[in-house]
Amino acid sequence: PMLPMADFDNRDEVKARFDLICGEGAAPNAYRGIPELDWEQTEDDEEGNINGIFHVPGPAPFYQDHFPQRPVFPGSLLMEVCMRFVNAAANARSKPEAGGTWKTLAISRMKIRDFTNPGEDLKLSAKLTEETADSATWLTEFSKDGQVNGTVRVLLVASE
């Protein structure tokens, strides 16, 4: 609604898909999943931030829905990458004082400032902002070309 449809989707294909969904329904098992969304951890910085690089997948089937005219990496998948990055990095760094391992409970304050294109590399950075015996809050940033592209807060809790 905020950007011209023609820049991202083919209007006739969107209408046909809408009619299909409202009518007989889409073919079962059409969804084939997503590729692995892996990152590589790089050196932590002097402030104790955990850093990494996420290599955004190049051509992938999910771009046909997001979006055929101008493929954009989905924000929901980007949040998944951030959650997994923080969870893995926090568990590698230390265990909760209450015992067990860190587990993602929630994400909040998600902000995406720019589109992420297929094949781009995003720098990931996670900073611990609050920690108790059984929870930890991390502010995660992702950037490209030296500019912050987005942020998300990840709340981890101690889990058995």
Short mmCIF file of N, CA, C and O in Angstrom, two decimals, residues 10-103:
data_model
loop_
_atom_site.label_atom_id
_atom_site.label_comp_id
_atom_site.label_asym_id
_atom_site.label_seq_id
_atom_site.Cartn_x
_atom_site.Cartn_y
_atom_site.Cartn_z
N ASN A 10 3.29 -8.33 -10.56
CA ASN A 10 2.50 -8.25 -11.77
C ASN A 10 1.03 -8.27 -11.35
O ASN A 10 0.56 -9.25 -10.75
N ARG A 11 0.30 -7.20 -11.62
CA ARG A 11 -1.08 -7.05 -11.17
C ARG A 11 -1.96 -8.22 -11.61
O ARG A 11 -2.76 -8.74 -10.82
N ASP A 12 -1.82 -8.69 -12.84
CA ASP A 12 -2.64 -9.80 -13.34
C ASP A 12 -2.34 -11.10 -12.60
O ASP A 12 -3.25 -11.87 -12.28
N GLU A 13 -1.06 -11.35 -12.30
CA GLU A 13 -0.70 -12.55 -11.56
C GLU A 13 -1.20 -12.50 -10.12
O GLU A 13 -1.65 -13.51 -9.57
N VAL A 14 -1.16 -11.33 -9.51
CA VAL A 14 -1.68 -11.19 -8.14
C VAL A 14 -3.18 -11.44 -8.12
O VAL A 14 -3.70 -12.15 -7.25
N LYS A 15 -3.90 -10.89 -9.11
CA LYS A 15 -5.35 -11.10 -9.17
C LYS A 15 -5.67 -12.58 -9.40
O LYS A 15 -6.55 -13.14 -8.74
N ALA A 16 -4.93 -13.23 -10.29
CA ALA A 16 -5.16 -14.66 -10.55
C ALA A 16 -4.89 -15.49 -9.30
O ALA A 16 -5.65 -16.42 -8.99
N ARG A 17 -3.85 -15.17 -8.57
CA ARG A 17 -3.54 -15.89 -7.34
C ARG A 17 -4.62 -15.67 -6.28
O ARG A 17 -5.04 -16.59 -5.59
N PHE A 18 -5.11 -14.44 -6.16
CA PHE A 18 -6.19 -14.12 -5.22
C PHE A 18 -7.44 -14.91 -5.58
O PHE A 18 -8.09 -15.50 -4.71
N ASP A 19 -7.78 -14.94 -6.87
CA ASP A 19 -8.96 -15.69 -7.31
C ASP A 19 -8.80 -17.19 -7.01
O ASP A 19 -9.76 -17.84 -6.59
N LEU A 20 -7.61 -17.73 -7.22
CA LEU A 20 -7.34 -19.13 -6.93
C LEU A 20 -7.53 -19.42 -5.44
O LEU A 20 -8.21 -20.38 -5.06
N ILE A 21 -6.95 -18.58 -4.60
CA ILE A 21 -7.05 -18.79 -3.15
C ILE A 21 -8.50 -18.66 -2.67
O ILE A 21 -8.94 -19.43 -1.82
N CYS A 22 -9.24 -17.73 -3.24
CA CYS A 22 -10.64 -17.53 -2.85
C CYS A 22 -11.56 -18.59 -3.48
O CYS A 22 -12.69 -18.76 -3.03
N GLY A 23 -11.07 -19.27 -4.48
CA GLY A 23 -11.88 -20.27 -5.18
C GLY A 23 -11.49 -21.68 -4.78
O GLY A 23 -11.62 -22.09 -3.63
N GLU A 24 -10.93 -22.41 -5.73
CA GLU A 24 -10.62 -23.83 -5.51
C GLU A 24 -9.43 -24.07 -4.58
O GLU A 24 -9.24 -25.17 -4.08
N GLY A 25 -8.62 -23.06 -4.38
CA GLY A 25 -7.46 -23.20 -3.50
C GLY A 25 -6.22 -23.60 -4.27
O GLY A 25 -6.30 -24.14 -5.37
N ALA A 26 -5.10 -23.35 -3.67
CA ALA A 26 -3.82 -23.67 -4.30
C ALA A 26 -3.54 -25.16 -4.20
O ALA A 26 -4.09 -25.85 -3.34
N ALA A 27 -2.68 -25.64 -5.06
CA ALA A 27 -2.30 -27.06 -5.05
C ALA A 27 -1.59 -27.39 -3.74
O ALA A 27 -0.77 -26.61 -3.26
N PRO A 28 -1.90 -28.55 -3.16
CA PRO A 28 -1.21 -28.94 -1.92
C PRO A 28 0.28 -29.17 -2.16
O PRO A 28 0.70 -29.51 -3.28
N ASN A 29 1.06 -28.97 -1.13
CA ASN A 29 2.50 -29.21 -1.15
C ASN A 29 3.27 -28.34 -2.14
O ASN A 29 4.33 -28.72 -2.61
N ALA A 30 2.71 -27.19 -2.48
CA ALA A 30 3.38 -26.30 -3.41
C ALA A 30 4.58 -25.61 -2.76
O ALA A 30 5.55 -25.28 -3.43
N TYR A 31 4.52 -25.40 -1.46
CA TYR A 31 5.61 -24.73 -0.75
C TYR A 31 6.78 -25.68 -0.60
O TYR A 31 6.65 -26.78 -0.09
N ARG A 32 7.93 -25.26 -1.03
CA ARG A 32 9.11 -26.12 -1.02
C ARG A 32 10.12 -25.73 0.05
O ARG A 32 11.24 -26.23 0.07
N GLY A 33 9.76 -24.82 0.92
CA GLY A 33 10.67 -24.42 1.99
C GLY A 33 11.65 -23.36 1.56
O GLY A 33 11.57 -22.81 0.47
N ILE A 34 12.58 -23.09 2.44
CA ILE A 34 13.58 -22.06 2.19
C ILE A 34 14.97 -22.67 2.31
O ILE A 34 15.16 -23.69 2.96
N PRO A 35 15.95 -22.04 1.67
CA PRO A 35 17.31 -22.55 1.80
C PRO A 35 17.84 -22.30 3.21
O PRO A 35 17.26 -21.53 3.98
N GLU A 36 18.94 -22.93 3.56
CA GLU A 36 19.58 -22.66 4.84
C GLU A 36 19.94 -21.18 4.93
O GLU A 36 20.41 -20.60 3.96
N LEU A 37 19.68 -20.61 6.06
CA LEU A 37 19.99 -19.20 6.28
C LEU A 37 21.14 -19.12 7.28
O LEU A 37 20.94 -18.90 8.47
N ASP A 38 22.33 -19.31 6.78
CA ASP A 38 23.50 -19.37 7.63
C ASP A 38 24.27 -18.06 7.61
O ASP A 38 24.19 -17.29 6.66
N TRP A 39 25.00 -17.84 8.65
CA TRP A 39 25.87 -16.69 8.78
C TRP A 39 27.22 -17.23 9.21
O TRP A 39 27.36 -18.37 9.60
N GLU A 40 28.21 -16.37 9.15
CA GLU A 40 29.51 -16.74 9.70
C GLU A 40 29.85 -15.72 10.77
O GLU A 40 29.65 -14.51 10.57
N GLN A 41 30.29 -16.20 11.91
CA GLN A 41 30.67 -15.30 12.98
C GLN A 41 32.05 -14.75 12.70
O GLN A 41 32.94 -15.47 12.26
N THR A 42 32.20 -13.45 12.90
CA THR A 42 33.50 -12.81 12.74
C THR A 42 33.99 -12.43 14.13
O THR A 42 33.36 -12.76 15.13
N GLU A 43 35.09 -11.73 14.21
CA GLU A 43 35.66 -11.38 15.52
C GLU A 43 34.75 -10.43 16.28
O GLU A 43 34.16 -9.51 15.71
N ASP A 44 34.66 -10.67 17.60
CA ASP A 44 33.95 -9.74 18.46
C ASP A 44 34.76 -8.45 18.55
O ASP A 44 35.98 -8.47 18.41
N ASP A 45 34.09 -7.33 18.77
CA ASP A 45 34.83 -6.06 18.84
C ASP A 45 35.20 -5.71 20.29
O ASP A 45 34.88 -6.45 21.22
N GLU A 46 35.87 -4.56 20.46
CA GLU A 46 36.38 -4.14 21.77
C GLU A 46 35.26 -3.93 22.78
O GLU A 46 35.46 -4.08 23.98
N GLU A 47 34.07 -3.56 22.33
CA GLU A 47 32.94 -3.32 23.23
C GLU A 47 32.23 -4.61 23.64
O GLU A 47 31.27 -4.58 24.40
N GLY A 48 32.69 -5.74 23.14
CA GLY A 48 32.07 -7.02 23.48
C GLY A 48 30.90 -7.39 22.59
O GLY A 48 30.20 -8.36 22.85
N ASN A 49 30.69 -6.63 21.51
CA ASN A 49 29.63 -6.98 20.56
C ASN A 49 30.01 -8.25 19.81
O ASN A 49 31.17 -8.49 19.50
N ILE A 50 29.01 -9.05 19.54
CA ILE A 50 29.19 -10.25 18.73
C ILE A 50 28.92 -9.86 17.29
O ILE A 50 27.90 -9.23 16.99
N ASN A 51 29.82 -10.19 16.39
CA ASN A 51 29.70 -9.78 15.00
C ASN A 51 29.67 -10.97 14.05
O ASN A 51 30.20 -12.04 14.37
N GLY A 52 29.06 -10.75 12.92
CA GLY A 52 28.99 -11.79 11.90
C GLY A 52 28.61 -11.23 10.56
O GLY A 52 28.32 -10.03 10.42
N ILE A 53 28.59 -12.09 9.57
CA ILE A 53 28.17 -11.74 8.21
C ILE A 53 27.09 -12.72 7.78
O ILE A 53 27.23 -13.93 7.96
N PHE A 54 26.00 -12.17 7.25
CA PHE A 54 24.94 -13.00 6.69
C PHE A 54 24.97 -12.83 5.19
O PHE A 54 24.86 -11.72 4.68
N HIS A 55 25.14 -13.94 4.49
CA HIS A 55 25.14 -13.93 3.02
C HIS A 55 23.71 -14.20 2.58
O HIS A 55 23.21 -15.33 2.68
N VAL A 56 23.04 -13.17 2.11
CA VAL A 56 21.65 -13.29 1.66
C VAL A 56 21.61 -14.22 0.44
O VAL A 56 22.42 -14.05 -0.50
N PRO A 57 20.72 -15.21 0.45
CA PRO A 57 20.66 -16.11 -0.70
C PRO A 57 20.43 -15.36 -2.01
O PRO A 57 19.69 -14.36 -2.04
N GLY A 58 21.08 -15.86 -3.06
CA GLY A 58 20.84 -15.32 -4.39
C GLY A 58 19.51 -15.86 -4.90
O GLY A 58 18.55 -15.94 -4.14
N PRO A 59 19.45 -16.28 -6.14
CA PRO A 59 18.18 -16.79 -6.67
C PRO A 59 17.63 -17.91 -5.80
O PRO A 59 18.35 -18.82 -5.41
N ALA A 60 16.34 -17.78 -5.46
CA ALA A 60 15.66 -18.80 -4.65
C ALA A 60 14.17 -18.76 -5.00
O ALA A 60 13.64 -17.71 -5.36
N PRO A 61 13.49 -19.90 -4.91
CA PRO A 61 12.07 -19.95 -5.28
C PRO A 61 11.18 -18.98 -4.49
O PRO A 61 10.21 -18.46 -5.04
N PHE A 62 11.51 -18.68 -3.22
CA PHE A 62 10.63 -17.82 -2.44
C PHE A 62 10.58 -16.39 -2.97
O PHE A 62 9.65 -15.65 -2.67
N TYR A 63 11.56 -15.99 -3.79
CA TYR A 63 11.51 -14.64 -4.37
C TYR A 63 10.36 -14.49 -5.37
O TYR A 63 9.96 -13.37 -5.67
N GLN A 64 9.82 -15.60 -5.88
CA GLN A 64 8.69 -15.50 -6.80
C GLN A 64 7.46 -14.92 -6.11
O GLN A 64 6.61 -14.32 -6.76
N ASP A 65 7.38 -15.09 -4.79
CA ASP A 65 6.30 -14.47 -4.03
C ASP A 65 6.74 -13.17 -3.37
O ASP A 65 5.91 -12.44 -2.84
N HIS A 66 8.05 -12.87 -3.40
CA HIS A 66 8.54 -11.74 -2.61
C HIS A 66 9.68 -11.03 -3.30
O HIS A 66 10.79 -11.01 -2.76
N PHE A 67 9.62 -10.46 -4.38
CA PHE A 67 8.53 -10.16 -5.29
C PHE A 67 9.05 -10.37 -6.69
O PHE A 67 10.22 -10.09 -6.92
N PRO A 68 8.23 -10.86 -7.61
CA PRO A 68 8.74 -11.23 -8.94
C PRO A 68 9.33 -10.06 -9.74
O PRO A 68 10.32 -10.24 -10.44
N GLN A 69 8.77 -8.88 -9.62
CA GLN A 69 9.27 -7.74 -10.40
C GLN A 69 10.56 -7.17 -9.80
O GLN A 69 11.38 -6.62 -10.52
N ARG A 70 10.68 -7.26 -8.49
CA ARG A 70 11.87 -6.77 -7.79
C ARG A 70 12.08 -7.63 -6.54
O ARG A 70 11.54 -7.33 -5.48
N PRO A 71 12.85 -8.71 -6.66
CA PRO A 71 13.04 -9.60 -5.51
C PRO A 71 13.62 -8.86 -4.30
O PRO A 71 14.54 -8.06 -4.44
N VAL A 72 13.04 -9.14 -3.14
CA VAL A 72 13.46 -8.55 -1.88
C VAL A 72 13.50 -9.67 -0.84
O VAL A 72 12.57 -10.46 -0.75
N PHE A 73 14.58 -9.74 -0.07
CA PHE A 73 14.66 -10.75 0.98
C PHE A 73 13.61 -10.43 2.04
O PHE A 73 13.55 -9.31 2.54
N PRO A 74 12.77 -11.41 2.40
CA PRO A 74 11.67 -11.15 3.34
C PRO A 74 12.16 -10.76 4.74
O PRO A 74 13.08 -11.37 5.29
N GLY A 75 11.53 -9.75 5.30
CA GLY A 75 11.86 -9.29 6.63
C GLY A 75 11.66 -10.35 7.69
O GLY A 75 12.41 -10.43 8.66
N SER A 76 10.65 -11.21 7.50
CA SER A 76 10.41 -12.28 8.48
C SER A 76 11.60 -13.24 8.52
O SER A 76 11.98 -13.72 9.59
N LEU A 77 12.20 -13.51 7.37
CA LEU A 77 13.37 -14.39 7.34
C LEU A 77 14.59 -13.70 7.93
O LEU A 77 15.43 -14.33 8.57
N LEU A 78 14.67 -12.40 7.72
CA LEU A 78 15.77 -11.64 8.31
C LEU A 78 15.68 -11.66 9.84
O LEU A 78 16.70 -11.79 10.53
N MET A 79 14.47 -11.59 10.38
CA MET A 79 14.30 -11.68 11.83
C MET A 79 14.68 -13.07 12.33
O MET A 79 15.27 -13.22 13.40
N GLU A 80 14.38 -14.09 11.55
CA GLU A 80 14.78 -15.47 11.90
C GLU A 80 16.30 -15.55 11.98
O GLU A 80 16.85 -16.15 12.91
N VAL A 81 16.99 -14.97 11.02
CA VAL A 81 18.45 -14.98 11.03
C VAL A 81 18.97 -14.27 12.28
O VAL A 81 19.86 -14.78 12.97
N CYS A 82 18.40 -13.12 12.61
CA CYS A 82 18.85 -12.37 13.78
C CYS A 82 18.63 -13.17 15.06
O CYS A 82 19.50 -13.22 15.94
N MET A 83 17.46 -13.81 15.19
CA MET A 83 17.18 -14.62 16.39
C MET A 83 18.17 -15.77 16.52
O MET A 83 18.71 -16.00 17.59
N ARG A 84 18.40 -16.48 15.43
CA ARG A 84 19.31 -17.62 15.48
C ARG A 84 20.75 -17.18 15.74
O ARG A 84 21.50 -17.83 16.47
N PHE A 85 21.14 -16.06 15.14
CA PHE A 85 22.49 -15.52 15.34
C PHE A 85 22.71 -15.18 16.81
O PHE A 85 23.70 -15.61 17.42
N VAL A 86 21.79 -14.44 17.41
CA VAL A 86 21.93 -14.05 18.82
C VAL A 86 21.91 -15.28 19.72
O VAL A 86 22.72 -15.41 20.64
N ASN A 87 20.98 -16.18 19.47
CA ASN A 87 20.86 -17.37 20.30
C ASN A 87 22.15 -18.19 20.28
O ASN A 87 22.68 -18.57 21.33
N ALA A 88 22.67 -18.46 19.11
CA ALA A 88 23.89 -19.25 18.98
C ALA A 88 25.08 -18.53 19.60
O ALA A 88 25.88 -19.13 20.33
N ALA A 89 25.21 -17.23 19.31
CA ALA A 89 26.35 -16.48 19.83
C ALA A 89 26.29 -16.35 21.34
O ALA A 89 27.32 -16.49 22.02
N ALA A 90 25.12 -16.11 21.91
CA ALA A 90 24.98 -15.99 23.36
C ALA A 90 25.30 -17.31 24.05
O ALA A 90 25.98 -17.32 25.08
N ASN A 91 24.86 -18.42 23.48
CA ASN A 91 25.15 -19.72 24.08
C ASN A 91 26.64 -20.07 23.97
O ASN A 91 27.18 -20.75 24.83
N ALA A 92 27.29 -19.62 22.91
CA ALA A 92 28.72 -19.87 22.78
C ALA A 92 29.52 -19.02 23.76
O ALA A 92 30.58 -19.42 24.23
N ARG A 93 29.00 -17.85 24.08
CA ARG A 93 29.70 -16.92 24.97
C ARG A 93 29.58 -17.32 26.43
O ARG A 93 30.56 -17.33 27.16
N SER A 94 28.36 -17.62 26.91
CA SER A 94 28.17 -17.98 28.32
C SER A 94 26.81 -18.64 28.50
O SER A 94 25.90 -18.46 27.68
N LYS A 95 26.69 -19.38 29.57
CA LYS A 95 25.42 -20.03 29.91
C LYS A 95 24.68 -19.15 30.92
O LYS A 95 25.31 -18.38 31.65
N PRO A 96 23.36 -19.26 31.00
CA PRO A 96 22.62 -18.47 31.98
C PRO A 96 23.07 -18.82 33.41
O PRO A 96 23.37 -19.98 33.71
N GLU A 97 23.10 -17.82 34.26
CA GLU A 97 23.44 -18.03 35.67
C GLU A 97 22.47 -19.02 36.33
O GLU A 97 22.85 -19.79 37.20
N ALA A 98 21.21 -18.99 35.86
CA ALA A 98 20.19 -19.88 36.41
C ALA A 98 20.35 -21.32 35.91
O ALA A 98 19.65 -22.22 36.35
N GLY A 99 21.28 -21.54 34.98
CA GLY A 99 21.51 -22.88 34.44
C GLY A 99 20.83 -23.09 33.10
O GLY A 99 20.06 -22.26 32.63
N GLY A 100 21.15 -24.20 32.45
CA GLY A 100 20.57 -24.53 31.15
C GLY A 100 21.26 -23.78 30.02
O GLY A 100 22.44 -23.47 30.08
N THR A 101 20.49 -23.48 28.99
CA THR A 101 20.99 -22.75 27.83
C THR A 101 20.05 -21.59 27.53
O THR A 101 18.93 -21.52 28.04
N TRP A 102 20.52 -20.68 26.69
CA TRP A 102 19.68 -19.56 26.26
C TRP A 102 18.72 -20.01 25.17
O TRP A 102 19.10 -20.76 24.28
N LYS A 103 17.50 -19.54 25.25
CA LYS A 103 16.47 -19.83 24.26
C LYS A 103 15.74 -18.52 23.95
O LYS A 103 15.44 -17.75 24.86
#
